[in-house]
Short mmCIF file of C-alpha atoms in Angstrom, two decimals:
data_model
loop_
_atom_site.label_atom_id
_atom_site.label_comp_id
_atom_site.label_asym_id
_atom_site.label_seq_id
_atom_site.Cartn_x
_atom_site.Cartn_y
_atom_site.Cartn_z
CA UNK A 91 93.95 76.46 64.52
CA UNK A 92 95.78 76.88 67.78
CA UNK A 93 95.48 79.89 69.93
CA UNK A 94 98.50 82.16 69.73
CA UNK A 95 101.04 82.08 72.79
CA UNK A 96 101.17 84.78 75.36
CA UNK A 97 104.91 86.15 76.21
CA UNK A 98 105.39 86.95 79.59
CA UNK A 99 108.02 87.94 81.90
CA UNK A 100 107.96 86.84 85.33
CA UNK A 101 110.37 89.50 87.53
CA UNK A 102 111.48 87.13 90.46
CA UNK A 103 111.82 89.18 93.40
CA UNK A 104 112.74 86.56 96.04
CA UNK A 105 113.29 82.68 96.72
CA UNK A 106 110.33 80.73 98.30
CA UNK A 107 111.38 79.49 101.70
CA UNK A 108 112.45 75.81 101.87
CA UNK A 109 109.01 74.59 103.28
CA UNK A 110 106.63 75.96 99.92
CA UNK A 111 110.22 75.07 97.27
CA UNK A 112 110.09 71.60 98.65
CA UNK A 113 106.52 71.51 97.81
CA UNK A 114 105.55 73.36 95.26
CA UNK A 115 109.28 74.74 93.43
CA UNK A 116 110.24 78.13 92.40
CA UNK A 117 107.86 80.79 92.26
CA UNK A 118 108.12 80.80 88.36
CA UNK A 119 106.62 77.13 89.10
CA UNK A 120 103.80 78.49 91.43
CA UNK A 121 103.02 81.81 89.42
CA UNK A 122 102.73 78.87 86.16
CA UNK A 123 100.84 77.07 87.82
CA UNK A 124 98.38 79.67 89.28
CA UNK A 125 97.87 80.97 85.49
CA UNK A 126 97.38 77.44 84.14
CA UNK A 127 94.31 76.83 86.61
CA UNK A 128 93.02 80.45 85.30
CA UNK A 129 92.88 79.90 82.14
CA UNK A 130 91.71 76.43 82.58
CA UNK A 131 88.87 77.65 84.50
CA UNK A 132 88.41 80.37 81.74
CA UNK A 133 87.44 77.48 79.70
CA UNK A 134 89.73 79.43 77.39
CA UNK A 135 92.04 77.53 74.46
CA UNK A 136 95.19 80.39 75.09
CA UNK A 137 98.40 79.07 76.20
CA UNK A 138 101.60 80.89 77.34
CA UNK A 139 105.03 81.48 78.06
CA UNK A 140 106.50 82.36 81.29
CA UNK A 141 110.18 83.27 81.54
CA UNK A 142 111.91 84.30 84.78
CA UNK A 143 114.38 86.89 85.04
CA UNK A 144 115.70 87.07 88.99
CA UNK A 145 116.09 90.50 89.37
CA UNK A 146 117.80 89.92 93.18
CA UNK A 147 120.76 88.91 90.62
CA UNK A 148 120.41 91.87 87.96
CA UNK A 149 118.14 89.85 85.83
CA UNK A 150 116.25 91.88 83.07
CA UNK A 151 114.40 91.25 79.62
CA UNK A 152 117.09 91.44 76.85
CA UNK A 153 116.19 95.16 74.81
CA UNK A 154 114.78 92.77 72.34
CA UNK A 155 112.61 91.38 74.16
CA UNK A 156 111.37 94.52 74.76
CA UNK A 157 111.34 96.54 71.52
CA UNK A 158 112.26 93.35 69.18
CA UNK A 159 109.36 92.08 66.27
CA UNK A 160 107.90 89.95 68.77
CA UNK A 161 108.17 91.79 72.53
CA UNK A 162 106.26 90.35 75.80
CA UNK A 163 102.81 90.91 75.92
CA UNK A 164 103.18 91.32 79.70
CA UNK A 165 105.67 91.41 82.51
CA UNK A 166 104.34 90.37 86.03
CA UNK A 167 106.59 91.20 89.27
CA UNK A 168 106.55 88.30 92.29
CA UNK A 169 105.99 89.27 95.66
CA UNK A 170 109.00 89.36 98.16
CA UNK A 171 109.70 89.03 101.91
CA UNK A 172 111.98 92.58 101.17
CA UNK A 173 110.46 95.34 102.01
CA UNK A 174 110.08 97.69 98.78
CA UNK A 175 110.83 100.90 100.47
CA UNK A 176 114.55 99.79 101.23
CA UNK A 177 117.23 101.45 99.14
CA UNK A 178 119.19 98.19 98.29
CA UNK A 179 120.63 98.55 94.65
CA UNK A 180 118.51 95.79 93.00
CA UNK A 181 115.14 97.23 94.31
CA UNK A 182 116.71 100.74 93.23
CA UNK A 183 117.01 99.08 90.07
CA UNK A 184 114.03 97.37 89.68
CA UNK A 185 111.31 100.05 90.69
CA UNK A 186 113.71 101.97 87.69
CA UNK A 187 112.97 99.15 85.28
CA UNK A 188 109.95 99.32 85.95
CA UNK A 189 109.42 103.16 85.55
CA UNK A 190 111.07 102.96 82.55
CA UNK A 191 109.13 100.13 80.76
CA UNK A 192 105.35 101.79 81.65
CA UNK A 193 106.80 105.14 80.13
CA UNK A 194 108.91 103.68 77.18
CA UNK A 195 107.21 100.41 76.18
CA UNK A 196 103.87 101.07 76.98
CA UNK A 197 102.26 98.25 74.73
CA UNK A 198 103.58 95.98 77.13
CA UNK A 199 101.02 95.29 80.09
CA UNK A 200 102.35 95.14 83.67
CA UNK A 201 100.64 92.91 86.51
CA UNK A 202 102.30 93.53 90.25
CA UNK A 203 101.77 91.19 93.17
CA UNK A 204 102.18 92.38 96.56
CA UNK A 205 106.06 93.27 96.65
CA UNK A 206 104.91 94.05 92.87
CA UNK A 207 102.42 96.42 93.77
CA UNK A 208 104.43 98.05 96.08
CA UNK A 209 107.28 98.67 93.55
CA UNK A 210 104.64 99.86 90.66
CA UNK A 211 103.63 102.19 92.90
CA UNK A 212 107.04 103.47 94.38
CA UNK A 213 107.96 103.73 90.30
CA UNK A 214 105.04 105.81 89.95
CA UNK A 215 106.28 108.26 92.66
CA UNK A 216 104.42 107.54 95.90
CA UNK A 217 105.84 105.79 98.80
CA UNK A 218 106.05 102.46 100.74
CA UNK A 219 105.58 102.08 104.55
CA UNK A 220 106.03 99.99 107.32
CA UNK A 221 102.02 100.11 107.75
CA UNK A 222 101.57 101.27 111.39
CA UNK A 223 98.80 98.71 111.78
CA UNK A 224 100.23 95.45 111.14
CA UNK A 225 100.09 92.89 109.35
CA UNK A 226 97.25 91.25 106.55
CA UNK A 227 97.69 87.57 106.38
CA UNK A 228 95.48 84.54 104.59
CA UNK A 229 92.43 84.89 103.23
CA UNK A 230 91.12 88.66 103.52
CA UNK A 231 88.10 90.46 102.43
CA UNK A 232 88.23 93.08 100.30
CA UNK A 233 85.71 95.85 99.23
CA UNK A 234 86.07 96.96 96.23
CA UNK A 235 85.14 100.34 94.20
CA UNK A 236 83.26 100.43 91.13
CA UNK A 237 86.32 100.26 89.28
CA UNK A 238 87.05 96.90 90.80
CA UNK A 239 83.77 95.57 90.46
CA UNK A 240 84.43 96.52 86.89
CA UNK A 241 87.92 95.15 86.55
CA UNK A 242 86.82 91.60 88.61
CA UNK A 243 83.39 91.25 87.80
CA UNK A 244 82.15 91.18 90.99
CA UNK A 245 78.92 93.07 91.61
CA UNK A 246 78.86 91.83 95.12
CA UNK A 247 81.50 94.69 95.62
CA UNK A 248 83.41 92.32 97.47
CA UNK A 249 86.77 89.84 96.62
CA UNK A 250 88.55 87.25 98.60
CA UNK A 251 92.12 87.73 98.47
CA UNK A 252 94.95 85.62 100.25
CA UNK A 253 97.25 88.14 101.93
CA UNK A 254 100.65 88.20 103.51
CA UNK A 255 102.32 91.64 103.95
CA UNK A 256 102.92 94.29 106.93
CA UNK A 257 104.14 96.93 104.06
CA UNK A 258 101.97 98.92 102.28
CA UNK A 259 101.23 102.24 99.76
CA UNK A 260 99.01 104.69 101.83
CA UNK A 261 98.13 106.68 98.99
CA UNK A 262 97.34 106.09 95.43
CA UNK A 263 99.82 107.52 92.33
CA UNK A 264 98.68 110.25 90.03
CA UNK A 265 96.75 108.57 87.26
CA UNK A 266 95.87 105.32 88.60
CA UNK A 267 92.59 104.44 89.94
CA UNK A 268 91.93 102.15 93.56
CA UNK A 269 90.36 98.94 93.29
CA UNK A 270 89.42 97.98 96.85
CA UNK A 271 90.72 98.63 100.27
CA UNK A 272 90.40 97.26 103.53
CA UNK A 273 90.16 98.47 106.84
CA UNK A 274 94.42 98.21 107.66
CA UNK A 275 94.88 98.65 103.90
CA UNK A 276 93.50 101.58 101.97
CA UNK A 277 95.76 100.08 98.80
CA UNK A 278 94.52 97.62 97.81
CA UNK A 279 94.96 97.43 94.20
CA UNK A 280 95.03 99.71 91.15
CA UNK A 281 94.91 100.18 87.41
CA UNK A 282 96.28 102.64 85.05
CA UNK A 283 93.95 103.01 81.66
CA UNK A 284 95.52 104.10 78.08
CA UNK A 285 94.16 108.04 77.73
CA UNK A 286 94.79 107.62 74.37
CA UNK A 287 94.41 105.08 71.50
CA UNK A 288 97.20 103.28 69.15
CA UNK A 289 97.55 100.55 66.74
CA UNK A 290 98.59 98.22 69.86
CA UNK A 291 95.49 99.82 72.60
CA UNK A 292 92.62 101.95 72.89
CA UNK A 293 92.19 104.43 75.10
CA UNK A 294 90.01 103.01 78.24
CA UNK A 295 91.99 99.70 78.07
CA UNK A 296 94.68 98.64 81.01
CA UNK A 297 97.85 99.24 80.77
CA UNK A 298 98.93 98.52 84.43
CA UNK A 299 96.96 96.20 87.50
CA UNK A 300 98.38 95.60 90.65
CA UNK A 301 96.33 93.55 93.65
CA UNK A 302 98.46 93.92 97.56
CA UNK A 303 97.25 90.65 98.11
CA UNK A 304 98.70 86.95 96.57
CA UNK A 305 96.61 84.97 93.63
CA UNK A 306 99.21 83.29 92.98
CA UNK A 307 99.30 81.66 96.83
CA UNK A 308 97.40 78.26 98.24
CA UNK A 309 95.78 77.68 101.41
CA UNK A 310 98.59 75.28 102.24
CA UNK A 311 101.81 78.02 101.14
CA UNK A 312 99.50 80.09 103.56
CA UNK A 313 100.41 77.85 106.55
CA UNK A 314 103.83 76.76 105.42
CA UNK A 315 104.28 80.66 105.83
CA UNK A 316 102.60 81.62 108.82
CA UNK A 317 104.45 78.50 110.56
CA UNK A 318 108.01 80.12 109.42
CA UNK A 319 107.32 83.36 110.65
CA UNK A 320 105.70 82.75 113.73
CA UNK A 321 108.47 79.95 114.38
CA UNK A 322 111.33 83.40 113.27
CA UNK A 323 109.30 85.61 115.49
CA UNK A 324 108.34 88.17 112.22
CA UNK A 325 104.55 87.46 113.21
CA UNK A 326 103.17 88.36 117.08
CA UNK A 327 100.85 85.43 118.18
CA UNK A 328 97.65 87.12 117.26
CA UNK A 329 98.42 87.33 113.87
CA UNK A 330 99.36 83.74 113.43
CA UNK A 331 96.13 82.72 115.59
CA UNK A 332 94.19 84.67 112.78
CA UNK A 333 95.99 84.10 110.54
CA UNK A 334 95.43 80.50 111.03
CA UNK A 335 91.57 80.63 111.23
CA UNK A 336 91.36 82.46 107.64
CA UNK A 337 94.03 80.03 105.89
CA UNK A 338 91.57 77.24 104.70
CA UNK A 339 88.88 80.02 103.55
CA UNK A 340 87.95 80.28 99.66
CA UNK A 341 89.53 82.94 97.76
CA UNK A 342 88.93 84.59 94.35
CA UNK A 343 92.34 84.36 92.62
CA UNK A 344 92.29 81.51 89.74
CA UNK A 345 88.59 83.03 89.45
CA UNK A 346 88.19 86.55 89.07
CA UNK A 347 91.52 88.13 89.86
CA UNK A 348 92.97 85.65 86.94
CA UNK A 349 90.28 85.94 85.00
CA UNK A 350 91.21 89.91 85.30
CA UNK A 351 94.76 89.25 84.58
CA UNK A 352 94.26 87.65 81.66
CA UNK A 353 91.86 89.75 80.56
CA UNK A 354 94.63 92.46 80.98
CA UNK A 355 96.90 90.58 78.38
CA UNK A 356 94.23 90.32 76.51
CA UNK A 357 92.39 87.05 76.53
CA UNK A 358 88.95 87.11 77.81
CA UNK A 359 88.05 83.19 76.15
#
């Protein structure tokens, strides 16, 4: 008997830039495939569905979708080269959205990526800053809390996260707990848990995760990236040198971070 499909929305928050599209497509492509090789290394038999909505464009879930007989299971939100704190209508409207759907619908699960983490926490009330010291880019080391030991399964108390951001969220919203920080990046990630049970969760389970970093990224989008910028003049030359020397480094995210995703959404086979 086959496995039942996962739903999920994929909020597209930007275009890749011509380099990593030539390569490797949209990032509904790259966020499929990045699931795909987590599941497959799951060993598990789920499959899924991944529909993009491009919310730059006004984009959204249809209401049925939401509320209908058969709703997404979960709605993940892309990274972006915006910066989240901006007042631009559609991020206006997204960090709304997505206010709205963890207080309205909150059987459906939300996973944010970066840009994503950034606007699950400016919907939760907290803001988003230029961080004063710099930027986090390729492969980065974080250390996590208990909680994130928990969430990852990582007892080592540390994950390996590709990064690429100069924003970040200096504090962390009422009612969600930190995963891991680093030392430019107290933010790291975050969960929210159910406080109380229903026929679609029990209390203790996740209803929200958010990582800063980028699972969904390879070593090779990493330099496509870091070549752009420094060639645009968005990254100093210290930060592409480093940048650089971390690109080609192992990272945890078709492991444990989405092994945790997916264990989110439920699957953990």
């Amino acid at each position: 008997m086959a496995e039942p499909t996962l739903r999920l929305a994929l909020l597209v928050c930007d275009t890749p830039i011509p380099q990593v599209r030539e390569k490797y497509g949209t990032y509904n492509e790259i966020f499929h495939e990045w699931l795909r090789k987590s599941l497959q290394a799951m060993g598990s038999p789920n499959n899924f569905i991944l529909d993009p909505y491009d919310v730059v464009q006004g984009q959204y879930p249809s209401n049925d979708k939401l509320h209908g007989p058969d709703p997404y299971h979960g709605v993940i939100i892309t990274g972006s080269a915006a910066n989240a704190f901006e007042t631009f209508p559609w991020i206006e409207s997204l960090a709304k959205f997505v206010a709205n759907l963890m207080s309205d619908v909150p059987s459906i699960k939300i996973i944010g990526i970066c840009f994503g983490h950034q606007i699950v926490s400016r919907a939760a009330g907290v803001q988003v800053i230029r961080n004063p010291l710099g930027w986090e880019a390729a492969t980065t080391q974080i250390q996590l809390t208990d909680e994130g030991k928990r969430v990852f399964g990582l007892d080592s108390g540390v994950m390996d996260i590709i990064e690429m951001h100069r924003d970040h969220v200096p504090v962390i919203p009422e009612n969600f707990t930190l995963l891991g920080s680093t030392a430019v990046s107290q933010n790291q990630g975050m969960v929210k848990r159910y406080t109380t049970s229903s026929q679609q969760w029990k209390a203790g389970e996740i209803h929200v995760l958010t990582v800063q970093g980028h699972p969904e990224f390879s070593p090779d989008i990493v330099n496509l990236v870091v070549d752009a910028r420094e060639k645009s003049g968005a990254m100093d030359a210290e930060t592409v040198k480093t940048a650089r020397e971390k690109a080609n480094k192992r990272d945890d995210g078709v492991g444990p971070i989405g092994k945790a995703v997916f264990a989110v959404l439920g699957v953990t086979n």
